[in-house]
Amino acid sequence: MPQLLIELFSEEIPARMQAQAARDLDRMVRERLAAAGLEPKTLRSYAGPRRLTLVAEGVASAQPDRKEERKGPRTSAPDAALEGFLRSTGLTRDQLVERDGVWFADLTTTGRATAEVIAEIVPDIIRNFPWPKSMTWGTGTLRWVRPLRHVLCVFGGAPVPFDVDGIASVDFAVGHRFMGSNRPFRVKSFAGYRSGLERRFVLLDAEDRKLRILVEARRLCADRGLELVEDAGLLDEVAGLVEWPVPILGDMDPDFLSLPPEVIRTSMRNHQKYFAVRDPATGRLAPHFVTVSNIAAPDGGAVIAAGNAKVLSARLADARFFWDEDRKVSLESRLEKLKSVTFHARLGTLAERVERLERLAGALSPRVGADAAKAALAARLCKADLTTGMVGEFPELQGLMGGYYAIEEKLTPVTAEAIRDHYRPVGPSDQVPDRPVTMAVALAEKLDTLTAFFAINEKPTGSRDPYALRRAALGVIRILLTSEVRAPVRELVADWYRSLRCFVDPGRALYASSRRTTGYLGSRPREDSDVFLTYVEEFETALLEAEPMVVAIDADFDIRFDRSAAAGEAPKGEVLYRFRPYPEVSAEVLDFLAERLKVSLRDQGRRHDLVDAVFALGDDDLVRINARVEALSDFLTTEDGANLLAGYRRASNILKAEEKKGDLPTGPAAVLPDAPEEETALVAAVAETAPQVARLSDAEDFAGALRALAALRAPVDAFFEKVLVNAEDPGDRENRLKLLAQVRAAMSEVADFGLVNG
């Protein structure tokens, strides 16, 4: 069957857009061909600096003929209705078929030649291509990421003629911009197209370009006794910048190695797209770099390497200037600048966020076994590097540079590490903090992000998550599960609300409002005064109430008041903060963490329904929840687990049906005279097993609790096989319902088995 080849040739396409553009081209062509009844057997797309290419194999030479039966009006309908139906079908009355008093038309549509369909599909794709950014050029109206120069379109070895905004389709391609003759060459097939490009110094496939870069860069480094610092993200980007990659090893001034290695690598990577090089003997960066040229230079790249070295030196000189200047100012003295930086319009400045983090890290310290004073100090300084010149130049180094500056100031290694790693884990592969002080600060940072935005009702919706709350939630989960820290979520959210107490100090007055508690201080009380301590207690009570809470500050002390405050409660003014009630926020944060935990466990091969079954118990300790899920997952893979689950469902279904009729009988089941031995056996088994399951669950031995439950499998099976629950005798029926309720209650000590699928 014929082959379809498309090349969209333009000026340089940004590297970051190429992979998605190839996927979009694949999707759009596939969808449109399928809609036309021309679905190909295989389809592949490629992206490079100047071209998007697609090849589809096994495309039929023409659309199949289509037969359609169209229903018309009833035979008794007015003539006007029938005439309209005939016009829409193009048939005459004697060509219609009457069936059950209704006219039907049998229509046959002859399939069009595929080339005609392609001539409509490709222009439509070009006009509607979903570039994230696009432009027009010249006098045309067509939008493309960069000026589109030509469109190669060949089907079955022959060109497909069409025009897109004055750009006529062609059957030729061009090679490298600088190398070779740059003369067009005719194309009839993908094999000839690909080989023709390679002869003209263009590697079509990004994977081929990446492989060439890696192999040659490793060889260059090995020849000098060095080792390439591999970077998958940079490799993807560089492969999108060159059509004929030629790695070149360059030298840099060794004096720059006194800079932190992350600064050197970031400058190389972000500004110059260079790969770093290390000395394998020491594991440290070497005074060299690898750049990737788009041409094979006659001198082997010596001039290119020298020019790139000069540019890198200029970049690193700037970095050294920032490094030297930043170290002249302590982290502590930088905190004043945070007062002029807004974190969020409804959450205050970065300085106020730091106050929350300081108090929150101190509150979390006992949970993770950290020194509260050290954790509070690290939290106080963790955002100070945001005001440094280095972080201003390289925002991705925030936190990391704070750690370096803390070391330069001779702060303790514990403090420096906590500042450096307080953003971790950033992604699923990032390292999780494992030292107590760092854990306290990292947990505080993520908990503040998560809870604060929920408190002002800025929650993620669909794919929209502008404040990276999903990432913060996964960070909280990974820290807690990795360290097995026992920190119930509701208590963590309450700790955040209590951290707002940091705004109550002798230099400020606050107005905390709820339906029950109103507190207001219009003067500067001493911190140890009775009125101040009483007010703080009332303020904290208001924080955790179930009503909306307002925090505002008086104008005399930079204080503003709630516009909605009732007359006489407080002076009118402007709201500073308004937070949603703690009960609502804590419930939503818990649900949000549950959803993120499902994602995390699913990535590990766990079932999401088991998370639901465990969360239904009302537990909010993520470590305990995870332990329950693991035990339940293992148990349900056994024969006892599967059969006991089936027994639970039978018992639950019977009880639910009876609950609709009225209240279920309560209390333990008894051994009745003349009761079937299967009933008596189950009564004894439940009486023995239920306390054991409860005891093991309380001790958090969930695997043991499930093993104990497994003892119910045989008596439950026998009971349902031999005993009729809805017996005619009311006493027997009531006793058996009590027994099933006891079985359900015993199993519900571990999880809500009613939410388990399968």
Short mmCIF file of N, CA, C and O in Angstrom, two decimals, residues 516-615:
data_model
loop_
_atom_site.label_atom_id
_atom_site.label_comp_id
_atom_site.label_asym_id
_atom_site.label_seq_id
_atom_site.Cartn_x
_atom_site.Cartn_y
_atom_site.Cartn_z
N ARG A 516 -17.96 33.53 68.14
CA ARG A 516 -17.91 33.40 69.59
C ARG A 516 -16.83 34.27 70.23
O ARG A 516 -16.96 34.73 71.35
N THR A 517 -15.73 34.46 69.51
CA THR A 517 -14.59 35.12 70.13
C THR A 517 -14.18 36.34 69.33
O THR A 517 -13.95 36.24 68.14
N THR A 518 -14.10 37.48 69.99
CA THR A 518 -13.57 38.67 69.36
C THR A 518 -12.48 39.23 70.26
O THR A 518 -12.73 39.51 71.42
N GLY A 519 -11.29 39.38 69.74
CA GLY A 519 -10.21 39.92 70.55
C GLY A 519 -9.63 41.13 69.87
O GLY A 519 -9.46 41.14 68.66
N TYR A 520 -9.30 42.17 70.65
CA TYR A 520 -8.72 43.36 70.04
C TYR A 520 -7.81 44.04 71.05
O TYR A 520 -8.18 44.24 72.21
N LEU A 521 -6.62 44.37 70.63
CA LEU A 521 -5.69 45.12 71.45
C LEU A 521 -5.35 46.41 70.71
O LEU A 521 -4.87 46.36 69.60
N GLY A 522 -5.58 47.54 71.32
CA GLY A 522 -5.31 48.80 70.65
C GLY A 522 -4.06 49.47 71.14
O GLY A 522 -3.75 50.59 70.77
N SER A 523 -3.33 48.82 72.01
CA SER A 523 -2.09 49.40 72.53
C SER A 523 -1.00 48.34 72.50
O SER A 523 -1.23 47.20 72.14
N ARG A 524 0.19 48.72 72.95
CA ARG A 524 1.31 47.78 72.94
C ARG A 524 1.46 47.16 74.33
O ARG A 524 2.12 47.73 75.19
N PRO A 525 0.88 46.00 74.59
CA PRO A 525 1.03 45.38 75.91
C PRO A 525 2.39 44.70 76.03
O PRO A 525 3.02 44.36 75.04
N ARG A 526 2.83 44.51 77.25
CA ARG A 526 4.06 43.74 77.47
C ARG A 526 3.75 42.29 77.18
O ARG A 526 2.65 41.80 77.42
N GLU A 527 4.77 41.58 76.70
CA GLU A 527 4.56 40.19 76.27
C GLU A 527 4.14 39.31 77.44
O GLU A 527 3.45 38.32 77.26
N ASP A 528 4.57 39.64 78.66
CA ASP A 528 4.24 38.80 79.80
C ASP A 528 3.01 39.29 80.57
O ASP A 528 2.69 38.79 81.64
N SER A 529 2.34 40.32 80.00
CA SER A 529 1.19 40.86 80.72
C SER A 529 0.00 39.91 80.62
O SER A 529 -0.13 39.14 79.68
N ASP A 530 -0.89 40.01 81.62
CA ASP A 530 -2.06 39.14 81.64
C ASP A 530 -2.95 39.37 80.43
O ASP A 530 -3.46 38.43 79.82
N VAL A 531 -3.12 40.64 80.04
CA VAL A 531 -4.00 40.93 78.91
C VAL A 531 -3.43 40.34 77.63
O VAL A 531 -4.18 39.82 76.79
N PHE A 532 -2.12 40.39 77.46
CA PHE A 532 -1.52 39.83 76.25
C PHE A 532 -1.69 38.31 76.21
O PHE A 532 -2.12 37.74 75.21
N LEU A 533 -1.37 37.65 77.32
CA LEU A 533 -1.46 36.19 77.34
C LEU A 533 -2.90 35.73 77.18
O LEU A 533 -3.17 34.74 76.51
N THR A 534 -3.84 36.46 77.80
CA THR A 534 -5.25 36.11 77.64
C THR A 534 -5.69 36.29 76.20
O THR A 534 -6.41 35.45 75.64
N TYR A 535 -5.21 37.37 75.58
CA TYR A 535 -5.59 37.62 74.20
C TYR A 535 -5.05 36.54 73.28
O TYR A 535 -5.75 36.06 72.38
N VAL A 536 -3.80 36.12 73.48
CA VAL A 536 -3.21 35.07 72.64
C VAL A 536 -4.02 33.79 72.76
O VAL A 536 -4.29 33.10 71.78
N GLU A 537 -4.45 33.47 73.96
CA GLU A 537 -5.24 32.25 74.16
C GLU A 537 -6.56 32.35 73.40
O GLU A 537 -6.99 31.41 72.73
N GLU A 538 -7.22 33.52 73.48
CA GLU A 538 -8.47 33.71 72.75
C GLU A 538 -8.23 33.66 71.24
O GLU A 538 -9.04 33.12 70.48
N PHE A 539 -7.10 34.23 70.83
CA PHE A 539 -6.77 34.24 69.40
C PHE A 539 -6.60 32.82 68.87
O PHE A 539 -7.15 32.46 67.83
N GLU A 540 -5.86 31.99 69.61
CA GLU A 540 -5.64 30.61 69.16
C GLU A 540 -6.96 29.83 69.14
O GLU A 540 -7.18 28.99 68.28
N THR A 541 -7.83 30.13 70.11
CA THR A 541 -9.15 29.48 70.10
C THR A 541 -9.91 29.84 68.84
O THR A 541 -10.53 29.00 68.19
N ALA A 542 -9.85 31.12 68.48
CA ALA A 542 -10.55 31.58 67.28
C ALA A 542 -10.01 30.91 66.02
O ALA A 542 -10.75 30.61 65.09
N LEU A 543 -8.70 30.67 66.03
CA LEU A 543 -8.09 30.06 64.83
C LEU A 543 -8.71 28.71 64.50
O LEU A 543 -8.84 28.35 63.34
N LEU A 544 -9.03 27.95 65.53
CA LEU A 544 -9.46 26.57 65.31
C LEU A 544 -10.98 26.41 65.37
O LEU A 544 -11.48 25.30 65.41
N GLU A 545 -11.70 27.52 65.39
CA GLU A 545 -13.14 27.43 65.39
C GLU A 545 -13.68 27.12 64.01
O GLU A 545 -12.99 27.23 63.01
N ALA A 546 -14.92 26.78 63.99
CA ALA A 546 -15.54 26.38 62.72
C ALA A 546 -16.13 27.56 61.96
O ALA A 546 -16.94 27.37 61.07
N GLU A 547 -15.74 28.77 62.29
CA GLU A 547 -16.24 29.94 61.59
C GLU A 547 -15.09 30.65 60.88
O GLU A 547 -13.94 30.53 61.28
N PRO A 548 -15.38 31.41 59.81
CA PRO A 548 -14.31 32.16 59.14
C PRO A 548 -13.60 33.09 60.11
O PRO A 548 -14.21 33.64 61.02
N MET A 549 -12.31 33.23 59.95
CA MET A 549 -11.50 34.00 60.87
C MET A 549 -10.76 35.09 60.11
O MET A 549 -10.27 34.89 59.02
N VAL A 550 -10.70 36.28 60.72
CA VAL A 550 -10.05 37.43 60.10
C VAL A 550 -8.89 37.88 60.99
O VAL A 550 -9.04 37.96 62.20
N VAL A 551 -7.75 38.14 60.38
CA VAL A 551 -6.62 38.71 61.10
C VAL A 551 -6.36 40.07 60.50
O VAL A 551 -6.22 40.19 59.29
N ALA A 552 -6.29 41.12 61.32
CA ALA A 552 -6.03 42.45 60.80
C ALA A 552 -5.17 43.23 61.79
O ALA A 552 -5.07 42.85 62.95
N ILE A 553 -4.56 44.33 61.34
CA ILE A 553 -3.60 45.06 62.17
C ILE A 553 -3.94 46.55 62.18
O ILE A 553 -4.23 47.13 61.15
N ASP A 554 -3.89 47.16 63.37
CA ASP A 554 -4.31 48.55 63.58
C ASP A 554 -3.39 49.55 62.88
O ASP A 554 -2.19 49.35 62.82
N ALA A 555 -3.94 50.64 62.39
CA ALA A 555 -3.18 51.62 61.61
C ALA A 555 -2.05 52.24 62.42
O ALA A 555 -1.01 52.59 61.88
N ASP A 556 -2.25 52.39 63.75
CA ASP A 556 -1.19 52.97 64.57
C ASP A 556 0.05 52.09 64.62
O ASP A 556 1.15 52.57 64.91
N PHE A 557 -0.13 50.82 64.42
CA PHE A 557 0.99 49.89 64.45
C PHE A 557 1.02 49.09 63.14
O PHE A 557 1.19 47.89 63.14
N ASP A 558 0.79 49.80 62.05
CA ASP A 558 0.65 49.15 60.74
C ASP A 558 -0.47 48.13 60.77
O ASP A 558 -0.36 47.01 60.30
N ILE A 559 -1.59 48.56 61.38
CA ILE A 559 -2.72 47.64 61.57
C ILE A 559 -3.86 48.02 60.64
O ILE A 559 -4.14 49.20 60.42
N ARG A 560 -4.54 47.02 60.09
CA ARG A 560 -5.71 47.25 59.26
C ARG A 560 -6.84 46.36 59.75
O ARG A 560 -6.59 45.29 60.29
N PHE A 561 -8.09 46.80 59.54
CA PHE A 561 -9.22 46.09 60.11
C PHE A 561 -10.15 45.53 59.05
O PHE A 561 -10.15 45.96 57.91
N ASP A 562 -10.99 44.63 59.50
CA ASP A 562 -11.94 43.95 58.63
C ASP A 562 -13.07 44.89 58.23
O ASP A 562 -13.77 45.42 59.08
N ARG A 563 -13.27 45.08 56.92
CA ARG A 563 -14.37 45.93 56.44
C ARG A 563 -15.73 45.36 56.86
O ARG A 563 -16.70 46.09 57.01
N SER A 564 -15.80 44.04 56.99
CA SER A 564 -17.09 43.41 57.28
C SER A 564 -17.38 43.33 58.77
O SER A 564 -18.40 42.78 59.16
N ALA A 565 -16.49 43.83 59.62
CA ALA A 565 -16.72 43.75 61.06
C ALA A 565 -17.99 44.51 61.44
O ALA A 565 -18.30 45.57 60.89
N ALA A 566 -18.70 43.97 62.38
CA ALA A 566 -19.94 44.62 62.82
C ALA A 566 -19.63 45.96 63.47
O ALA A 566 -18.56 46.16 64.04
N ALA A 567 -20.56 46.89 63.37
CA ALA A 567 -20.37 48.23 63.94
C ALA A 567 -20.08 48.11 65.43
O ALA A 567 -20.75 47.39 66.16
N GLY A 568 -19.08 48.82 65.89
CA GLY A 568 -18.73 48.83 67.29
C GLY A 568 -17.72 47.78 67.69
O GLY A 568 -17.13 47.86 68.76
N GLU A 569 -17.51 46.77 66.86
CA GLU A 569 -16.53 45.73 67.21
C GLU A 569 -15.12 46.26 67.09
O GLU A 569 -14.26 45.98 67.91
N ALA A 570 -14.85 47.00 66.02
CA ALA A 570 -13.50 47.49 65.80
C ALA A 570 -13.56 48.60 64.77
O ALA A 570 -14.54 48.71 64.03
N PRO A 571 -12.55 49.45 64.71
CA PRO A 571 -12.52 50.49 63.66
C PRO A 571 -12.58 49.85 62.28
O PRO A 571 -12.13 48.73 62.08
N LYS A 572 -13.17 50.58 61.34
CA LYS A 572 -13.26 50.07 59.98
C LYS A 572 -11.92 50.23 59.28
O LYS A 572 -11.15 51.14 59.56
N GLY A 573 -11.62 49.36 58.36
CA GLY A 573 -10.36 49.46 57.64
C GLY A 573 -10.27 48.39 56.58
O GLY A 573 -11.29 47.89 56.10
N GLU A 574 -9.09 47.97 56.25
CA GLU A 574 -8.86 47.04 55.15
C GLU A 574 -8.47 45.67 55.70
O GLU A 574 -7.67 45.57 56.63
N VAL A 575 -9.03 44.61 55.13
CA VAL A 575 -8.71 43.26 55.58
C VAL A 575 -7.27 42.92 55.21
O VAL A 575 -6.83 43.17 54.09
N LEU A 576 -6.54 42.36 56.17
CA LEU A 576 -5.20 41.89 55.85
C LEU A 576 -5.22 40.42 55.46
O LEU A 576 -4.71 40.04 54.42
N TYR A 577 -5.83 39.60 56.30
CA TYR A 577 -5.95 38.18 55.97
C TYR A 577 -7.37 37.72 56.27
O TYR A 577 -8.01 38.17 57.20
N ARG A 578 -7.81 36.77 55.50
CA ARG A 578 -9.08 36.10 55.80
C ARG A 578 -8.89 34.63 55.48
O ARG A 578 -8.61 34.27 54.34
N PHE A 579 -9.02 33.79 56.49
CA PHE A 579 -8.79 32.36 56.31
C PHE A 579 -10.10 31.59 56.49
O PHE A 579 -10.93 31.95 57.31
N ARG A 580 -10.23 30.53 55.73
CA ARG A 580 -11.40 29.66 55.87
C ARG A 580 -11.30 28.87 57.18
O ARG A 580 -10.22 28.71 57.74
N PRO A 581 -12.43 28.34 57.67
CA PRO A 581 -12.42 27.65 58.97
C PRO A 581 -11.51 26.43 58.96
O PRO A 581 -11.43 25.69 57.97
N TYR A 582 -10.86 26.21 60.09
CA TYR A 582 -9.95 25.08 60.23
C TYR A 582 -10.61 23.73 59.91
O TYR A 582 -10.02 22.91 59.19
N PRO A 583 -11.82 23.44 60.44
CA PRO A 583 -12.41 22.12 60.14
C PRO A 583 -12.56 21.85 58.65
O PRO A 583 -12.29 20.74 58.17
N GLU A 584 -13.00 22.86 57.90
CA GLU A 584 -13.14 22.68 56.45
C GLU A 584 -11.79 22.44 55.79
O GLU A 584 -11.63 21.54 54.96
N VAL A 585 -10.82 23.27 56.16
CA VAL A 585 -9.51 23.19 55.52
C VAL A 585 -8.82 21.88 55.86
O VAL A 585 -8.24 21.22 54.98
N SER A 586 -8.87 21.46 57.12
CA SER A 586 -8.21 20.21 57.50
C SER A 586 -8.82 19.02 56.77
O SER A 586 -8.10 18.12 56.33
N ALA A 587 -10.15 19.02 56.60
CA ALA A 587 -10.81 17.93 55.87
C ALA A 587 -10.38 17.92 54.41
O ALA A 587 -10.12 16.85 53.83
N GLU A 588 -10.30 19.10 53.81
CA GLU A 588 -9.92 19.18 52.39
C GLU A 588 -8.46 18.81 52.18
O GLU A 588 -8.11 18.13 51.20
N VAL A 589 -7.59 19.25 53.08
CA VAL A 589 -6.17 18.89 52.97
C VAL A 589 -6.01 17.38 53.12
O VAL A 589 -5.23 16.75 52.40
N LEU A 590 -6.74 16.78 54.04
CA LEU A 590 -6.67 15.33 54.22
C LEU A 590 -7.13 14.60 52.96
O LEU A 590 -6.48 13.66 52.50
N ASP A 591 -8.24 15.03 52.38
CA ASP A 591 -8.72 14.41 51.14
C ASP A 591 -7.70 14.58 50.01
O ASP A 591 -7.48 13.66 49.21
N PHE A 592 -7.11 15.76 49.95
CA PHE A 592 -6.13 16.04 48.90
C PHE A 592 -4.90 15.14 49.06
O PHE A 592 -4.40 14.58 48.08
N LEU A 593 -4.43 14.97 50.29
CA LEU A 593 -3.30 14.09 50.53
C LEU A 593 -3.67 12.64 50.23
O LEU A 593 -2.84 11.87 49.73
N ALA A 594 -4.92 12.28 50.50
CA ALA A 594 -5.37 10.92 50.18
C ALA A 594 -5.29 10.66 48.68
O ALA A 594 -4.83 9.60 48.23
N GLU A 595 -5.72 11.63 47.88
CA GLU A 595 -5.65 11.47 46.43
C GLU A 595 -4.21 11.37 45.96
O GLU A 595 -3.88 10.58 45.08
N ARG A 596 -3.33 12.20 46.54
CA ARG A 596 -1.91 12.13 46.16
C ARG A 596 -1.30 10.81 46.60
O ARG A 596 -0.44 10.25 45.91
N LEU A 597 -1.72 10.31 47.76
CA LEU A 597 -1.21 9.01 48.23
C LEU A 597 -1.63 7.90 47.28
O LEU A 597 -0.87 6.98 47.00
N LYS A 598 -2.86 7.99 46.76
CA LYS A 598 -3.31 7.01 45.77
C LYS A 598 -2.39 7.01 44.56
O LYS A 598 -1.99 5.96 44.05
N VAL A 599 -2.05 8.22 44.08
CA VAL A 599 -1.16 8.32 42.92
C VAL A 599 0.19 7.71 43.23
O VAL A 599 0.75 6.94 42.43
N SER A 600 0.71 8.02 44.42
CA SER A 600 2.02 7.50 44.80
C SER A 600 2.00 5.97 44.91
O SER A 600 2.90 5.29 44.41
N LEU A 601 0.97 5.43 45.54
CA LEU A 601 0.88 3.98 45.69
C LEU A 601 0.61 3.29 44.36
O LEU A 601 1.11 2.19 44.11
N ARG A 602 -0.18 3.94 43.50
CA ARG A 602 -0.42 3.36 42.18
C ARG A 602 0.87 3.25 41.39
O ARG A 602 1.10 2.26 40.69
N ASP A 603 1.73 4.26 41.52
CA ASP A 603 3.03 4.20 40.85
C ASP A 603 3.88 3.06 41.38
O ASP A 603 4.78 2.57 40.69
N GLN A 604 3.60 2.63 42.62
CA GLN A 604 4.33 1.51 43.20
C GLN A 604 3.62 0.18 42.95
O GLN A 604 4.03 -0.86 43.46
N GLY A 605 2.53 0.22 42.19
CA GLY A 605 1.80 -1.00 41.88
C GLY A 605 0.70 -1.33 42.87
O GLY A 605 0.11 -2.41 42.80
N ARG A 606 0.40 -0.42 43.80
CA ARG A 606 -0.67 -0.66 44.77
C ARG A 606 -2.01 -0.23 44.19
O ARG A 606 -2.09 0.57 43.28
N ARG A 607 -3.09 -0.77 44.77
CA ARG A 607 -4.44 -0.47 44.29
C ARG A 607 -5.00 0.74 45.00
O ARG A 607 -4.93 0.84 46.23
N HIS A 608 -5.59 1.65 44.23
CA HIS A 608 -6.13 2.88 44.82
C HIS A 608 -7.35 2.61 45.68
O HIS A 608 -7.64 3.36 46.63
N ASP A 609 -8.12 1.56 45.38
CA ASP A 609 -9.32 1.29 46.17
C ASP A 609 -8.99 0.90 47.60
O ASP A 609 -9.78 1.11 48.52
N LEU A 610 -7.79 0.36 47.80
CA LEU A 610 -7.39 -0.01 49.16
C LEU A 610 -7.15 1.24 50.00
O LEU A 610 -7.38 1.24 51.21
N VAL A 611 -6.66 2.30 49.37
CA VAL A 611 -6.50 3.57 50.08
C VAL A 611 -7.87 4.08 50.53
O VAL A 611 -8.04 4.53 51.67
N ASP A 612 -8.86 4.00 49.65
CA ASP A 612 -10.22 4.42 50.03
C ASP A 612 -10.74 3.59 51.19
O ASP A 612 -11.37 4.11 52.12
N ALA A 613 -10.49 2.28 51.14
CA ALA A 613 -10.98 1.38 52.18
C ALA A 613 -10.37 1.71 53.53
O ALA A 613 -11.03 1.59 54.58
N VAL A 614 -9.12 2.13 53.54
CA VAL A 614 -8.45 2.47 54.80
C VAL A 614 -8.85 3.87 55.26
O VAL A 614 -9.12 4.10 56.44
N PHE A 615 -8.91 4.83 54.34
CA PHE A 615 -9.28 6.20 54.71
C PHE A 615 -10.71 6.26 55.26
O PHE A 615 -11.04 7.15 56.04
#
